[in-house]
């Protein structure tokens, strides 16, 4: 079934907005800073298409459950839709639509030839066995077969999915198409067309963004303290790199809570969520604090790298960090953003900070099309170059228009998208 996106304006509601409400408010706010045809802004408030599918699953005991899956395709003026597939109980058409909008901006800020998409299944992945996850993924790939493809819409891992999920998706799609088509998804294991460095890329770009921000505000990484909420791939890789580059990571957390050592944690010794789930609290550290407290620590850099909506109007006044680098997608609500801006806390937005993931996805897509794998060194060198170019483009807007980093990133993205729309025109 294809649902028509609602044409209604999202009404402001309480602080814990859906991704869609936040994305639309951010778009409206950014539109005031850029000279773009209001018709383009109006078009960008609505996704092109939101696909909803039923995904039946035969459980290991022979019973059948039916889950709902989605694929939101926001805008493809600059290239195929691109973005993750999320397995999480809160996945909905609305959430996927908001997240797909962020992907449109993210790809445009990074100047990648992609638009924005996002999808997923409303399911608790922890409640599935590996065999069940495989069957669910294969059936989902079949249900989405008409709307995805290397030149149409290219999914990738997101919350609750990983490289293996992408391998199953690619295999199911390829078998039905009658040929191996690795470029239908990115984030695959390197042995089946994945890119070296893709897994670490969102954490690497988050670390690069933190490093550049520290430098921009005339500080030295070797005198910088960092707290990281979330020790999955993004948080752990960002923390490890920042430590390698001289920063002191004083606190990290997982879903159960945080460990804190003002003198610095031995960050490389803490297993990531993927290496050993929920291992943070089992580590030796002088202090254990809560997931709420880690956000309020008096550090130089705070990296929320777990889930969305963790910095809200309720705690924005208590954020003591000078720089927030968004490793997760949407960790700061619209209301919190305004408070942080008034308090002169620099927020480096998700669409720039964690964009290493989709950037290396682009490299993977190029490698798949060319059937030629890049070395890890080449991936990391080109990622660094892309990040520094995007950083410079956004910084220019920050300086020229005296904007917050998020608004500046939106201005860069919107200008590119609007120019492409104006050049292609509206048809018919
Ligand atoms: N899910 C990731 C994100 O939110 C990556 C998307 C991709 O690589 O296509 O940026």
PDB file of N, CA and C in Angstrom, residues 47-113:
ATOM      1  N   UNK A  47       7.131  14.426   1.938  1.00  0.00           N
ATOM      2  CA  UNK A  47       7.897  13.380   1.250  1.00  0.00           C
ATOM      3  C   UNK A  47       7.266  13.056  -0.109  1.00  0.00           C
ATOM      4  N   UNK A  48       8.080  12.584  -1.038  1.00  0.00           N
ATOM      5  CA  UNK A  48       7.551  12.152  -2.335  1.00  0.00           C
ATOM      6  C   UNK A  48       6.607  10.974  -2.149  1.00  0.00           C
ATOM      7  N   UNK A  49       7.047  10.016  -1.342  1.00  0.00           N
ATOM      8  CA  UNK A  49       6.249   8.796  -1.173  1.00  0.00           C
ATOM      9  C   UNK A  49       6.585   8.132   0.155  1.00  0.00           C
ATOM     10  N   UNK A  50       5.574   7.556   0.803  1.00  0.00           N
ATOM     11  CA  UNK A  50       5.834   6.734   1.989  1.00  0.00           C
ATOM     12  C   UNK A  50       5.210   5.366   1.744  1.00  0.00           C
ATOM     13  N   UNK A  51       6.037   4.376   1.589  1.00  0.00           N
ATOM     14  CA  UNK A  51       5.573   3.022   1.316  1.00  0.00           C
ATOM     15  C   UNK A  51       5.328   2.311   2.637  1.00  0.00           C
ATOM     16  N   UNK A  52       4.168   1.708   2.778  1.00  0.00           N
ATOM     17  CA  UNK A  52       3.897   0.904   3.979  1.00  0.00           C
ATOM     18  C   UNK A  52       3.610  -0.524   3.562  1.00  0.00           C
ATOM     19  N   UNK A  53       4.277  -1.474   4.219  1.00  0.00           N
ATOM     20  CA  UNK A  53       4.089  -2.876   3.842  1.00  0.00           C
ATOM     21  C   UNK A  53       3.864  -3.738   5.083  1.00  0.00           C
ATOM     22  N   UNK A  54       3.169  -4.851   4.886  1.00  0.00           N
ATOM     23  CA  UNK A  54       3.047  -5.843   5.957  1.00  0.00           C
ATOM     24  C   UNK A  54       4.132  -6.884   5.749  1.00  0.00           C
ATOM     25  N   UNK A  55       4.785  -7.258   6.848  1.00  0.00           N
ATOM     26  CA  UNK A  55       5.880  -8.221   6.734  1.00  0.00           C
ATOM     27  C   UNK A  55       5.560  -9.425   7.626  1.00  0.00           C
ATOM     28  N   UNK A  56       4.995 -10.482   7.040  1.00  0.00           N
ATOM     29  CA  UNK A  56       4.690 -11.662   7.850  1.00  0.00           C
ATOM     30  C   UNK A  56       5.957 -12.458   8.162  1.00  0.00           C
ATOM     31  N   UNK A  57       6.015 -12.984   9.366  1.00  0.00           N
ATOM     32  CA  UNK A  57       7.195 -13.736   9.794  1.00  0.00           C
ATOM     33  C   UNK A  57       6.772 -15.053  10.426  1.00  0.00           C
ATOM     34  N   UNK A  58       7.323 -16.144   9.914  1.00  0.00           N
ATOM     35  CA  UNK A  58       7.114 -17.427  10.579  1.00  0.00           C
ATOM     36  C   UNK A  58       8.146 -17.542  11.691  1.00  0.00           C
ATOM     37  N   UNK A  59       7.644 -17.611  12.942  1.00  0.00           N
ATOM     38  CA  UNK A  59       8.555 -17.686  14.085  1.00  0.00           C
ATOM     39  C   UNK A  59       9.188 -19.067  14.134  1.00  0.00           C
ATOM     40  N   UNK A  60      10.231 -19.205  14.954  1.00  0.00           N
ATOM     41  CA  UNK A  60      10.925 -20.496  15.043  1.00  0.00           C
ATOM     42  C   UNK A  60       9.985 -21.603  15.533  1.00  0.00           C
ATOM     43  N   UNK A  61       8.941 -21.238  16.297  1.00  0.00           N
ATOM     44  CA  UNK A  61       8.013 -22.264  16.801  1.00  0.00           C
ATOM     45  C   UNK A  61       6.891 -22.567  15.815  1.00  0.00           C
ATOM     46  N   UNK A  62       6.948 -21.962  14.622  1.00  0.00           N
ATOM     47  CA  UNK A  62       5.948 -22.264  13.591  1.00  0.00           C
ATOM     48  C   UNK A  62       4.781 -21.296  13.566  1.00  0.00           C
ATOM     49  N   UNK A  63       4.632 -20.465  14.600  1.00  0.00           N
ATOM     50  CA  UNK A  63       3.533 -19.489  14.604  1.00  0.00           C
ATOM     51  C   UNK A  63       3.895 -18.320  13.676  1.00  0.00           C
ATOM     52  N   UNK A  64       2.880 -17.507  13.331  1.00  0.00           N
ATOM     53  CA  UNK A  64       3.116 -16.405  12.397  1.00  0.00           C
ATOM     54  C   UNK A  64       2.787 -15.070  13.058  1.00  0.00           C
ATOM     55  N   UNK A  65       3.683 -14.112  12.935  1.00  0.00           N
ATOM     56  CA  UNK A  65       3.412 -12.735  13.374  1.00  0.00           C
ATOM     57  C   UNK A  65       3.538 -11.834  12.163  1.00  0.00           C
ATOM     58  N   UNK A  66       2.750 -10.746  12.172  1.00  0.00           N
ATOM     59  CA  UNK A  66       2.831  -9.806  11.050  1.00  0.00           C
ATOM     60  C   UNK A  66       3.314  -8.456  11.580  1.00  0.00           C
ATOM     61  N   UNK A  67       4.387  -7.952  11.004  1.00  0.00           N
ATOM     62  CA  UNK A  67       4.947  -6.655  11.406  1.00  0.00           C
ATOM     63  C   UNK A  67       4.697  -5.635  10.294  1.00  0.00           C
ATOM     64  N   UNK A  68       4.780  -4.346  10.660  1.00  0.00           N
ATOM     65  CA  UNK A  68       4.587  -3.302   9.656  1.00  0.00           C
ATOM     66  C   UNK A  68       5.927  -2.671   9.319  1.00  0.00           C
ATOM     67  N   UNK A  69       6.192  -2.572   8.032  1.00  0.00           N
ATOM     68  CA  UNK A  69       7.446  -1.957   7.573  1.00  0.00           C
ATOM     69  C   UNK A  69       7.147  -0.714   6.755  1.00  0.00           C
ATOM     70  N   UNK A  70       8.138   0.165   6.669  1.00  0.00           N
ATOM     71  CA  UNK A  70       7.958   1.438   5.952  1.00  0.00           C
ATOM     72  C   UNK A  70       9.202   1.759   5.131  1.00  0.00           C
ATOM     73  N   UNK A  71       9.024   2.549   4.100  1.00  0.00           N
ATOM     74  CA  UNK A  71      10.142   3.208   3.436  1.00  0.00           C
ATOM     75  C   UNK A  71       9.655   4.586   3.028  1.00  0.00           C
ATOM     76  N   UNK A  72      10.183   5.600   3.688  1.00  0.00           N
ATOM     77  CA  UNK A  72       9.842   6.983   3.341  1.00  0.00           C
ATOM     78  C   UNK A  72      10.884   7.488   2.356  1.00  0.00           C
ATOM     79  N   UNK A  73      10.417   8.063   1.258  1.00  0.00           N
ATOM     80  CA  UNK A  73      11.303   8.635   0.243  1.00  0.00           C
ATOM     81  C   UNK A  73      10.998  10.122   0.186  1.00  0.00           C
ATOM     82  N   UNK A  74      11.920  10.909   0.721  1.00  0.00           N
ATOM     83  CA  UNK A  74      11.604  12.326   0.880  1.00  0.00           C
ATOM     84  C   UNK A  74      11.828  13.135  -0.393  1.00  0.00           C
ATOM     85  N   UNK A  75      13.039  13.126  -0.914  1.00  0.00           N
ATOM     86  CA  UNK A  75      13.323  13.960  -2.096  1.00  0.00           C
ATOM     87  C   UNK A  75      14.484  13.337  -2.865  1.00  0.00           C
ATOM     88  N   UNK A  76      14.386  13.330  -4.203  1.00  0.00           N
ATOM     89  CA  UNK A  76      15.470  12.724  -4.997  1.00  0.00           C
ATOM     90  C   UNK A  76      15.961  13.658  -6.093  1.00  0.00           C
ATOM     91  N   UNK A  77      15.830  14.972  -5.865  1.00  0.00           N
ATOM     92  CA  UNK A  77      16.236  15.892  -6.933  1.00  0.00           C
ATOM     93  C   UNK A  77      17.730  15.774  -7.244  1.00  0.00           C
ATOM     94  N   UNK A  78      18.537  15.420  -6.224  1.00  0.00           N
ATOM     95  CA  UNK A  78      19.994  15.348  -6.443  1.00  0.00           C
ATOM     96  C   UNK A  78      20.492  13.933  -6.720  1.00  0.00           C
ATOM     97  N   UNK A  79      19.597  12.933  -6.660  1.00  0.00           N
ATOM     98  CA  UNK A  79      20.026  11.557  -6.909  1.00  0.00           C
ATOM     99  C   UNK A  79      19.134  10.575  -6.173  1.00  0.00           C
ATOM    100  N   UNK A  80      19.453   9.273  -6.257  1.00  0.00           N
ATOM    101  CA  UNK A  80      18.600   8.259  -5.621  1.00  0.00           C
ATOM    102  C   UNK A  80      18.388   8.531  -4.128  1.00  0.00           C
ATOM    103  N   UNK A  81      17.229   8.127  -3.623  1.00  0.00           N
ATOM    104  CA  UNK A  81      16.971   8.226  -2.181  1.00  0.00           C
ATOM    105  C   UNK A  81      18.030   7.412  -1.453  1.00  0.00           C
ATOM    106  N   UNK A  82      18.455   7.883  -0.280  1.00  0.00           N
ATOM    107  CA  UNK A  82      19.505   7.191   0.469  1.00  0.00           C
ATOM    108  C   UNK A  82      19.231   7.311   1.952  1.00  0.00           C
ATOM    109  N   UNK A  83      19.378   6.234   2.670  1.00  0.00           N
ATOM    110  CA  UNK A  83      19.203   6.302   4.115  1.00  0.00           C
ATOM    111  C   UNK A  83      18.937   4.933   4.715  1.00  0.00           C
ATOM    112  N   UNK A  84      18.994   4.879   6.025  1.00  0.00           N
ATOM    113  CA  UNK A  84      18.990   3.607   6.731  1.00  0.00           C
ATOM    114  C   UNK A  84      17.649   2.905   6.830  1.00  0.00           C
ATOM    115  N   UNK A  85      17.751   1.650   7.286  1.00  0.00           N
ATOM    116  CA  UNK A  85      16.580   0.861   7.673  1.00  0.00           C
ATOM    117  C   UNK A  85      16.740   0.562   9.154  1.00  0.00           C
ATOM    118  N   UNK A  86      15.689   0.854   9.914  1.00  0.00           N
ATOM    119  CA  UNK A  86      15.762   0.789  11.365  1.00  0.00           C
ATOM    120  C   UNK A  86      14.810  -0.297  11.859  1.00  0.00           C
ATOM    121  N   UNK A  87      15.265  -1.185  12.741  1.00  0.00           N
ATOM    122  CA  UNK A  87      14.363  -2.150  13.387  1.00  0.00           C
ATOM    123  C   UNK A  87      14.215  -1.685  14.838  1.00  0.00           C
ATOM    124  N   UNK A  88      13.035  -1.179  15.171  1.00  0.00           N
ATOM    125  CA  UNK A  88      12.826  -0.620  16.510  1.00  0.00           C
ATOM    126  C   UNK A  88      11.315  -0.556  16.738  1.00  0.00           C
ATOM    127  N   UNK A  89      10.884  -0.771  17.995  1.00  0.00           N
ATOM    128  CA  UNK A  89       9.427  -0.767  18.241  1.00  0.00           C
ATOM    129  C   UNK A  89       8.762   0.566  17.895  1.00  0.00           C
ATOM    130  N   UNK A  90       9.531   1.675  17.938  1.00  0.00           N
ATOM    131  CA  UNK A  90       8.887   2.979  17.694  1.00  0.00           C
ATOM    132  C   UNK A  90       8.912   3.421  16.236  1.00  0.00           C
ATOM    133  N   UNK A  91       9.347   2.552  15.346  1.00  0.00           N
ATOM    134  CA  UNK A  91       9.361   2.928  13.917  1.00  0.00           C
ATOM    135  C   UNK A  91       7.927   3.161  13.452  1.00  0.00           C
ATOM    136  N   UNK A  92       7.715   4.284  12.764  1.00  0.00           N
ATOM    137  CA  UNK A  92       6.382   4.613  12.244  1.00  0.00           C
ATOM    138  C   UNK A  92       6.573   5.381  10.945  1.00  0.00           C
ATOM    139  N   UNK A  93       5.464   5.574  10.220  1.00  0.00           N
ATOM    140  CA  UNK A  93       5.539   6.328   8.964  1.00  0.00           C
ATOM    141  C   UNK A  93       6.038   7.740   9.248  1.00  0.00           C
ATOM    142  N   UNK A  94       5.540   8.314  10.348  1.00  0.00           N
ATOM    143  CA  UNK A  94       5.912   9.692  10.678  1.00  0.00           C
ATOM    144  C   UNK A  94       7.397   9.800  11.033  1.00  0.00           C
ATOM    145  N   UNK A  95       7.859   8.852  11.860  1.00  0.00           N
ATOM    146  CA  UNK A  95       9.278   8.902  12.236  1.00  0.00           C
ATOM    147  C   UNK A  95      10.162   8.730  10.997  1.00  0.00           C
ATOM    148  N   UNK A  96       9.819   7.756  10.149  1.00  0.00           N
ATOM    149  CA  UNK A  96      10.642   7.521   8.940  1.00  0.00           C
ATOM    150  C   UNK A  96      10.650   8.761   8.053  1.00  0.00           C
ATOM    151  N   UNK A  97       9.505   9.455   7.976  1.00  0.00           N
ATOM    152  CA  UNK A  97       9.435  10.634   7.116  1.00  0.00           C
ATOM    153  C   UNK A  97      10.363  11.733   7.637  1.00  0.00           C
ATOM    154  N   UNK A  98      10.312  11.990   8.935  1.00  0.00           N
ATOM    155  CA  UNK A  98      11.205  13.005   9.523  1.00  0.00           C
ATOM    156  C   UNK A  98      12.660  12.636   9.307  1.00  0.00           C
ATOM    157  N   UNK A  99      12.989  11.374   9.554  1.00  0.00           N
ATOM    158  CA  UNK A  99      14.382  10.933   9.398  1.00  0.00           C
ATOM    159  C   UNK A  99      14.808  10.989   7.927  1.00  0.00           C
ATOM    160  N   UNK A 100      13.858  10.755   7.017  1.00  0.00           N
ATOM    161  CA  UNK A 100      14.214  10.820   5.583  1.00  0.00           C
ATOM    162  C   UNK A 100      14.494  12.268   5.170  1.00  0.00           C
ATOM    163  N   UNK A 101      13.816  13.219   5.805  1.00  0.00           N
ATOM    164  CA  UNK A 101      14.115  14.631   5.518  1.00  0.00           C
ATOM    165  C   UNK A 101      15.550  14.959   5.938  1.00  0.00           C
ATOM    166  N   UNK A 102      15.910  14.487   7.149  1.00  0.00           N
ATOM    167  CA  UNK A 102      17.292  14.741   7.601  1.00  0.00           C
ATOM    168  C   UNK A 102      18.299  14.141   6.629  1.00  0.00           C
ATOM    169  N   UNK A 103      17.961  12.978   6.051  1.00  0.00           N
ATOM    170  CA  UNK A 103      18.896  12.373   5.081  1.00  0.00           C
ATOM    171  C   UNK A 103      19.045  13.248   3.835  1.00  0.00           C
ATOM    172  N   UNK A 104      17.947  13.884   3.402  1.00  0.00           N
ATOM    173  CA  UNK A 104      18.061  14.780   2.235  1.00  0.00           C
ATOM    174  C   UNK A 104      19.063  15.891   2.527  1.00  0.00           C
ATOM    175  N   UNK A 105      18.935  16.500   3.721  1.00  0.00           N
ATOM    176  CA  UNK A 105      19.858  17.599   4.059  1.00  0.00           C
ATOM    177  C   UNK A 105      21.275  17.059   4.233  1.00  0.00           C
ATOM    178  N   UNK A 106      21.382  15.885   4.888  1.00  0.00           N
ATOM    179  CA  UNK A 106      22.706  15.321   5.162  1.00  0.00           C
ATOM    180  C   UNK A 106      23.465  15.073   3.851  1.00  0.00           C
ATOM    181  N   UNK A 107      22.788  14.460   2.883  1.00  0.00           N
ATOM    182  CA  UNK A 107      23.457  14.182   1.603  1.00  0.00           C
ATOM    183  C   UNK A 107      23.812  15.483   0.888  1.00  0.00           C
ATOM    184  N   UNK A 108      22.948  16.498   1.007  1.00  0.00           N
ATOM    185  CA  UNK A 108      23.223  17.767   0.323  1.00  0.00           C
ATOM    186  C   UNK A 108      24.370  18.517   1.010  1.00  0.00           C
ATOM    187  N   UNK A 109      24.418  18.516   2.345  1.00  0.00           N
ATOM    188  CA  UNK A 109      25.532  19.184   3.043  1.00  0.00           C
ATOM    189  C   UNK A 109      26.855  18.559   2.619  1.00  0.00           C
ATOM    190  N   UNK A 110      26.843  17.227   2.480  1.00  0.00           N
ATOM    191  CA  UNK A 110      28.088  16.537   2.104  1.00  0.00           C
ATOM    192  C   UNK A 110      28.320  16.579   0.594  1.00  0.00           C
ATOM    193  N   UNK A 111      27.390  17.184  -0.135  1.00  0.00           N
ATOM    194  CA  UNK A 111      27.467  17.283  -1.591  1.00  0.00           C
ATOM    195  C   UNK A 111      27.550  15.908  -2.254  1.00  0.00           C
ATOM    196  N   UNK A 112      26.771  14.963  -1.736  1.00  0.00           N
ATOM    197  CA  UNK A 112      26.704  13.621  -2.324  1.00  0.00           C
ATOM    198  C   UNK A 112      25.552  13.586  -3.327  1.00  0.00           C
ATOM    199  N   UNK A 113      25.663  12.784  -4.383  1.00  0.00           N
ATOM    200  CA  UNK A 113      24.602  12.761  -5.401  1.00  0.00           C
ATOM    201  C   UNK A 113      23.426  11.864  -5.001  1.00  0.00           C
TER     202      UNK A 113
END
